[in-house]
Structure formats: structure tokens, C-alpha cells
XYZ file of N, CA and C in Angstrom:
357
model
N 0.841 -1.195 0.000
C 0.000 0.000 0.000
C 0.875 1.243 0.000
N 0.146 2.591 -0.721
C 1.208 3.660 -0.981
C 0.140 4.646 0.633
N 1.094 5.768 0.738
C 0.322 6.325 1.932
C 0.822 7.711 0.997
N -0.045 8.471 0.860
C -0.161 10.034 -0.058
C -0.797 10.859 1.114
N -0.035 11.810 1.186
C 0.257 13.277 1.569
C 0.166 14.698 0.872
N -1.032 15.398 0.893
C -1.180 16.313 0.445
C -0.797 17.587 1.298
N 0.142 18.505 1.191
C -0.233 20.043 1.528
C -0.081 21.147 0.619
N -0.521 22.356 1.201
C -0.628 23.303 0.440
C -1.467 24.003 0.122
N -2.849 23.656 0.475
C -3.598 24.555 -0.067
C -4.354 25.286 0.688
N -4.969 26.579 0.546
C -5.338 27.747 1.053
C -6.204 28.739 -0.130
N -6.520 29.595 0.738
C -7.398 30.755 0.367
C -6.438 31.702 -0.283
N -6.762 31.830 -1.879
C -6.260 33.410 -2.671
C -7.203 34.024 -3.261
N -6.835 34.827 -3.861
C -7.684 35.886 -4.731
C -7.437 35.470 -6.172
N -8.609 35.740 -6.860
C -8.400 35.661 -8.909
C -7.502 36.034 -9.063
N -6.888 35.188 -9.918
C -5.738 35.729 -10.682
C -3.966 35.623 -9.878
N -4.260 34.618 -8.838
C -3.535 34.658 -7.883
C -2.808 33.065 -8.045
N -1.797 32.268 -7.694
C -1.254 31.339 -6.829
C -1.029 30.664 -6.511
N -1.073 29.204 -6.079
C -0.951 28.228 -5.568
C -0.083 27.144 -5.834
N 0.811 26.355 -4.838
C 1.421 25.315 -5.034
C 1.183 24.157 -4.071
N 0.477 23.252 -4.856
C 0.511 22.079 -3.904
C 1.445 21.145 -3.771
N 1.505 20.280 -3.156
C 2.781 19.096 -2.888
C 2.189 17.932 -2.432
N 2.592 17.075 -2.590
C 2.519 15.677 -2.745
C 3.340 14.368 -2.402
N 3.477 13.942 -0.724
C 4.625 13.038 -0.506
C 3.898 11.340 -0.832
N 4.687 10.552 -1.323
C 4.080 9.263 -0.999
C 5.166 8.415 -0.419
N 4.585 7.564 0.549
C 5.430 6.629 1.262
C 4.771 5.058 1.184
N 5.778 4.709 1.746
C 5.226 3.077 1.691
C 5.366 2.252 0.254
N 4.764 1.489 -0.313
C 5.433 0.582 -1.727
C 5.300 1.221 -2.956
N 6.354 2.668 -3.144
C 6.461 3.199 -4.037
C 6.987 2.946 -4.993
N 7.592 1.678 -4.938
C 8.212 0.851 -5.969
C 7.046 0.466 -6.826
N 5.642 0.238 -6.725
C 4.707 0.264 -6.851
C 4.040 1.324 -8.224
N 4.094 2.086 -7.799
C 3.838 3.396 -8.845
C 4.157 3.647 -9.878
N 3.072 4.137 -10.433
C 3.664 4.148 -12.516
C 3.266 5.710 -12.578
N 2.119 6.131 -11.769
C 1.614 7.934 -12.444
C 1.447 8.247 -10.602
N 1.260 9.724 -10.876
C 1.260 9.983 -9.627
C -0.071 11.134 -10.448
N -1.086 11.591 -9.936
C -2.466 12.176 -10.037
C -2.853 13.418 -9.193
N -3.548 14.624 -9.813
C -4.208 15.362 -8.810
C -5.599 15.821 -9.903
N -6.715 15.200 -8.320
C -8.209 15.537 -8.858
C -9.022 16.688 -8.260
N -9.458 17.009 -8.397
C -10.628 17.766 -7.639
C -12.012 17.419 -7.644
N -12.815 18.061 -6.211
C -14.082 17.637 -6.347
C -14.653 18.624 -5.332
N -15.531 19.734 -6.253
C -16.201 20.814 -5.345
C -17.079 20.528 -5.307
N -17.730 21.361 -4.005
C -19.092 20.728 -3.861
C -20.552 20.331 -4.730
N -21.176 19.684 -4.799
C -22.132 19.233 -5.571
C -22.040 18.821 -6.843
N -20.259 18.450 -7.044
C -20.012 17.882 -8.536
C -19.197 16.883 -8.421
N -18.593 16.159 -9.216
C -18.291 14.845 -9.564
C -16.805 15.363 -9.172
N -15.932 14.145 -9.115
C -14.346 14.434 -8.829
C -14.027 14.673 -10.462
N -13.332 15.108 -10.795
C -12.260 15.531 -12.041
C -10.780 15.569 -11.965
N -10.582 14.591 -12.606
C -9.101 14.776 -12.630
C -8.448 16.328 -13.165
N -7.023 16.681 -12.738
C -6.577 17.929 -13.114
C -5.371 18.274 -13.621
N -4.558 16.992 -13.132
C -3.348 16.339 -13.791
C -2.311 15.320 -13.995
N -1.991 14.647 -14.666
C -1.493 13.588 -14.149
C 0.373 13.279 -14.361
N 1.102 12.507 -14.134
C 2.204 12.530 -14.597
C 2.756 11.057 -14.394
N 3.152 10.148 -15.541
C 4.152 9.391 -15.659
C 5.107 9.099 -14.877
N 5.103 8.269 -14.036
C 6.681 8.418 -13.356
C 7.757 7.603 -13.696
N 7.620 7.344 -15.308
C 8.533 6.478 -16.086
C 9.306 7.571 -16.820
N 7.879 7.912 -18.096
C 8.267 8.750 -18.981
C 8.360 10.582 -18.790
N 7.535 11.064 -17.142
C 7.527 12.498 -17.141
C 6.235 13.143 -17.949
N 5.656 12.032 -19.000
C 4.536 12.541 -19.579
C 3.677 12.996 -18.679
N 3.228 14.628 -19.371
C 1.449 14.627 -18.482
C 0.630 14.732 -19.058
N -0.506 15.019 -18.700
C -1.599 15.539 -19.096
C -2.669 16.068 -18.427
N -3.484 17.077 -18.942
C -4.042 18.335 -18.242
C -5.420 18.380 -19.378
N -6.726 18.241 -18.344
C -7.531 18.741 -19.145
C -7.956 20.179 -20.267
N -8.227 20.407 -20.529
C -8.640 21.656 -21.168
C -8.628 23.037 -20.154
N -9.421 22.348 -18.677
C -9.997 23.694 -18.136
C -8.719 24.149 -17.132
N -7.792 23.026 -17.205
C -6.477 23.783 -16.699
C -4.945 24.168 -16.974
N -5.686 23.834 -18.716
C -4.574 23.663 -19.921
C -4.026 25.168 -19.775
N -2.421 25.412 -19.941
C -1.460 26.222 -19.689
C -1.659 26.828 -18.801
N -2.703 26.922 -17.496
C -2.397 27.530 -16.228
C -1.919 26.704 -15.036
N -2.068 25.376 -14.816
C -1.562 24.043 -13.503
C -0.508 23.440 -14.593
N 0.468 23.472 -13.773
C 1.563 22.628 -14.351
C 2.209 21.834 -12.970
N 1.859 20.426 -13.725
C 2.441 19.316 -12.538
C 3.630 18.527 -12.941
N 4.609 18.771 -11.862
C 6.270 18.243 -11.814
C 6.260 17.140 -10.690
N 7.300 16.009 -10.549
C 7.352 15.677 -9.793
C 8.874 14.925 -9.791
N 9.184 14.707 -8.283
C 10.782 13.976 -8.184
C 10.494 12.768 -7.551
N 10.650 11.853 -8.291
C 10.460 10.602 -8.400
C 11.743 9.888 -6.669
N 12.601 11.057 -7.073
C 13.575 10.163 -6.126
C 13.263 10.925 -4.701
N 12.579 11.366 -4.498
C 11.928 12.045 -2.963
C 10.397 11.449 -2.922
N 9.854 10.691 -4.245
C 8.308 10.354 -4.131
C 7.014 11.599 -3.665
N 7.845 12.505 -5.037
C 6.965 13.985 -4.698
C 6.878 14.382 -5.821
N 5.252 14.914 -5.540
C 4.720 15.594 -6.853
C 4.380 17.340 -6.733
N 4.153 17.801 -7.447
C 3.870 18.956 -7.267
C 2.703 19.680 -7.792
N 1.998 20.486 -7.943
C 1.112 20.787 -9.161
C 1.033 22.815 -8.487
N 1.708 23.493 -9.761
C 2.048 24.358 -9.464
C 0.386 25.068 -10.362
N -0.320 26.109 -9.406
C -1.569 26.735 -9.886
C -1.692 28.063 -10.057
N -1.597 28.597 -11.348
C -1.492 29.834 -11.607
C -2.737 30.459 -12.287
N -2.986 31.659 -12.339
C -3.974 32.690 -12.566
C -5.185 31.608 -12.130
N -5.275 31.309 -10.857
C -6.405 30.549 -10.837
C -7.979 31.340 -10.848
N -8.879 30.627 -10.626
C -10.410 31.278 -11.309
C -11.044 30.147 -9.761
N -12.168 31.176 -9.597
C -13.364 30.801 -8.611
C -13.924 29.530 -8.968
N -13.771 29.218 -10.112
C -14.313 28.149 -10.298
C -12.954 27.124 -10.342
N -12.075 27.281 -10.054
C -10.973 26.439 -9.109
C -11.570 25.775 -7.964
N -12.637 26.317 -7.546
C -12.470 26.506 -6.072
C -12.746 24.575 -6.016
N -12.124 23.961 -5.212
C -12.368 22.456 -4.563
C -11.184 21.827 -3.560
N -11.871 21.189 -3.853
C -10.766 19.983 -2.297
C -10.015 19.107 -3.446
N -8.958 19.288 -3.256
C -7.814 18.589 -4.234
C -7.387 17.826 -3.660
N -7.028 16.345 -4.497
C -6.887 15.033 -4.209
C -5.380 14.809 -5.301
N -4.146 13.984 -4.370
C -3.245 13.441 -4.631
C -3.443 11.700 -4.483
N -3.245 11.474 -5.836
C -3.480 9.873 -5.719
C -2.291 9.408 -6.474
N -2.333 7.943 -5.621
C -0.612 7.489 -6.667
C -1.203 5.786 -7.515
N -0.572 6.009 -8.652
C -1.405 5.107 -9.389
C -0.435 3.892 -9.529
N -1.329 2.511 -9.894
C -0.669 1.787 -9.112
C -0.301 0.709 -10.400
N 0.986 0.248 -10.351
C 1.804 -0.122 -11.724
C 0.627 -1.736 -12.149
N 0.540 -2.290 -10.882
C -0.240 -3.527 -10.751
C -1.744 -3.648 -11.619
N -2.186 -2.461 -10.780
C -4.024 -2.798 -11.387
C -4.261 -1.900 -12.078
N -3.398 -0.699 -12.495
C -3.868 0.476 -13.625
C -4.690 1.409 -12.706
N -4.467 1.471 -11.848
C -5.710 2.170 -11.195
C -5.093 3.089 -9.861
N -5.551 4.308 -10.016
C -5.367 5.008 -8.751
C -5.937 4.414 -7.667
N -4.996 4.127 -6.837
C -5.511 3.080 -5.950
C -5.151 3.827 -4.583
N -4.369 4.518 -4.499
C -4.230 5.163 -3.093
C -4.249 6.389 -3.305
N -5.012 7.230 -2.152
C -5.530 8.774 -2.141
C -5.220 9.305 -0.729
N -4.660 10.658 -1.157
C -4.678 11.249 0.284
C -5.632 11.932 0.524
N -5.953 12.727 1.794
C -6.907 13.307 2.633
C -7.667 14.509 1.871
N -7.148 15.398 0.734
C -7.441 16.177 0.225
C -6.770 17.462 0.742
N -7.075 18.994 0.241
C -6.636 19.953 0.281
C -7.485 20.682 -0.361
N -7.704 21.971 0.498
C -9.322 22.924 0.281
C -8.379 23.699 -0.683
N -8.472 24.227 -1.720
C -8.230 25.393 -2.205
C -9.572 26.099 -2.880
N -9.647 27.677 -2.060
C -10.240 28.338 -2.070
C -9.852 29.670 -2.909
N -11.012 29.923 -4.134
C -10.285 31.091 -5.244
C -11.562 32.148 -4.646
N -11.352 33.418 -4.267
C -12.157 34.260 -4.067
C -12.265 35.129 -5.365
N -13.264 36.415 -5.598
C -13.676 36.495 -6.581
C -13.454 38.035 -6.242
């Protein structure tokens, strides 16, 4: 089992900020992508970015295409997802999940992280 660690997130203003972080411990030998989703209230979770921890590939939906850019160091078992000119409709509880080489599947999640975009 992987154990994921989210901090970082907090209250900014439009147009403002954010860097989250991402530790995982435990059978990280395990891991092929490392993940960050969101899920605000009264809507479905959405993924927001993901990254390879072979190839470095990512990918980023549309609604956070060239503003979240997610890095990570494989040899500390840390991800990052850096959030710029963010928008109110940012606003959710962000989820670090580490995906798992075995079943294809994000299989371990940490606790979340509120980030709050004021308007």
C-alpha cells in the first residue's frame, strides 16, 4: 500500500497562486503515475493532472490547460502541481493519488486539500 500526503492549499484571490505538494510513502516501488483531482461541492471528482513516473509525460484537461503545471521527483516520491492565474471556479478539495503499476488504477488517495479562489 502507498500512503499520499497532500499540503498546500489555502485561500487566494483571482488571478492569484498556488502550489501544492505531494509526498508518498510506503510501496512506491509500486507506482507508474502519480495524479491530482478535484471535487467541489455538488459535482463529480475531475481529474486535473497527471504525470508518468517512467516517462515524465502529463496531461491536463482543457480547463487547466497552460495555467496548472504538474512536476514531480520521483527520487523524494513527490509531486507537485504548481496553480497559476487561478479562477473561482478552481475553487475544490484537491486530491493526490498514486497510481498503481499492478491494477492500472489510482488506488491510493490522500486526505485532500481545500483550495479556495475568491472572486
Amino acid at each position: 500500500q502507498v500512503q499520499v500526503v497532500e499540503s498546500g492549499g489555502g485561500l487566494v484571490q483571482a488571478g492569484g497562486s498556488l502550489r501544492l505538494s505531494c509526498v508518498a510513502s510506503g510501496r512506491t516501488g509500486s507506482i507508474y503515475a502519480m495524479g491530482w483531482f478535484r471535487q467541489a461541492p455538488g459535482k463529480e471528482r475531475e481529474i486535473v493532472a497527471t504525470i508518468n513516473w517512467s516517462t515524465g509525460s502529463t496531461y491536463y484537461p482543457d480547463s487547466v490547460k497552460g495555467r496548472f503545471t504538474i512536476s514531480g521527483d520521483n527520487a523524494k516520491n513527490t509531486v507537485y502541481l504548481q496553480m497559476n492565474s487561478l479562477k473561482p471556479e478552481d475553487t475544490a478539495v484537491y486530491y493526490c493519488a498514486a497510481g498503481s503499476a499492478e491494477s492500472g488504477e489510482y488506488d491510493d488517495w490522500g486526505q485532500g486539500t481545500q483550495v479556495t479562489v475568491s472572486s
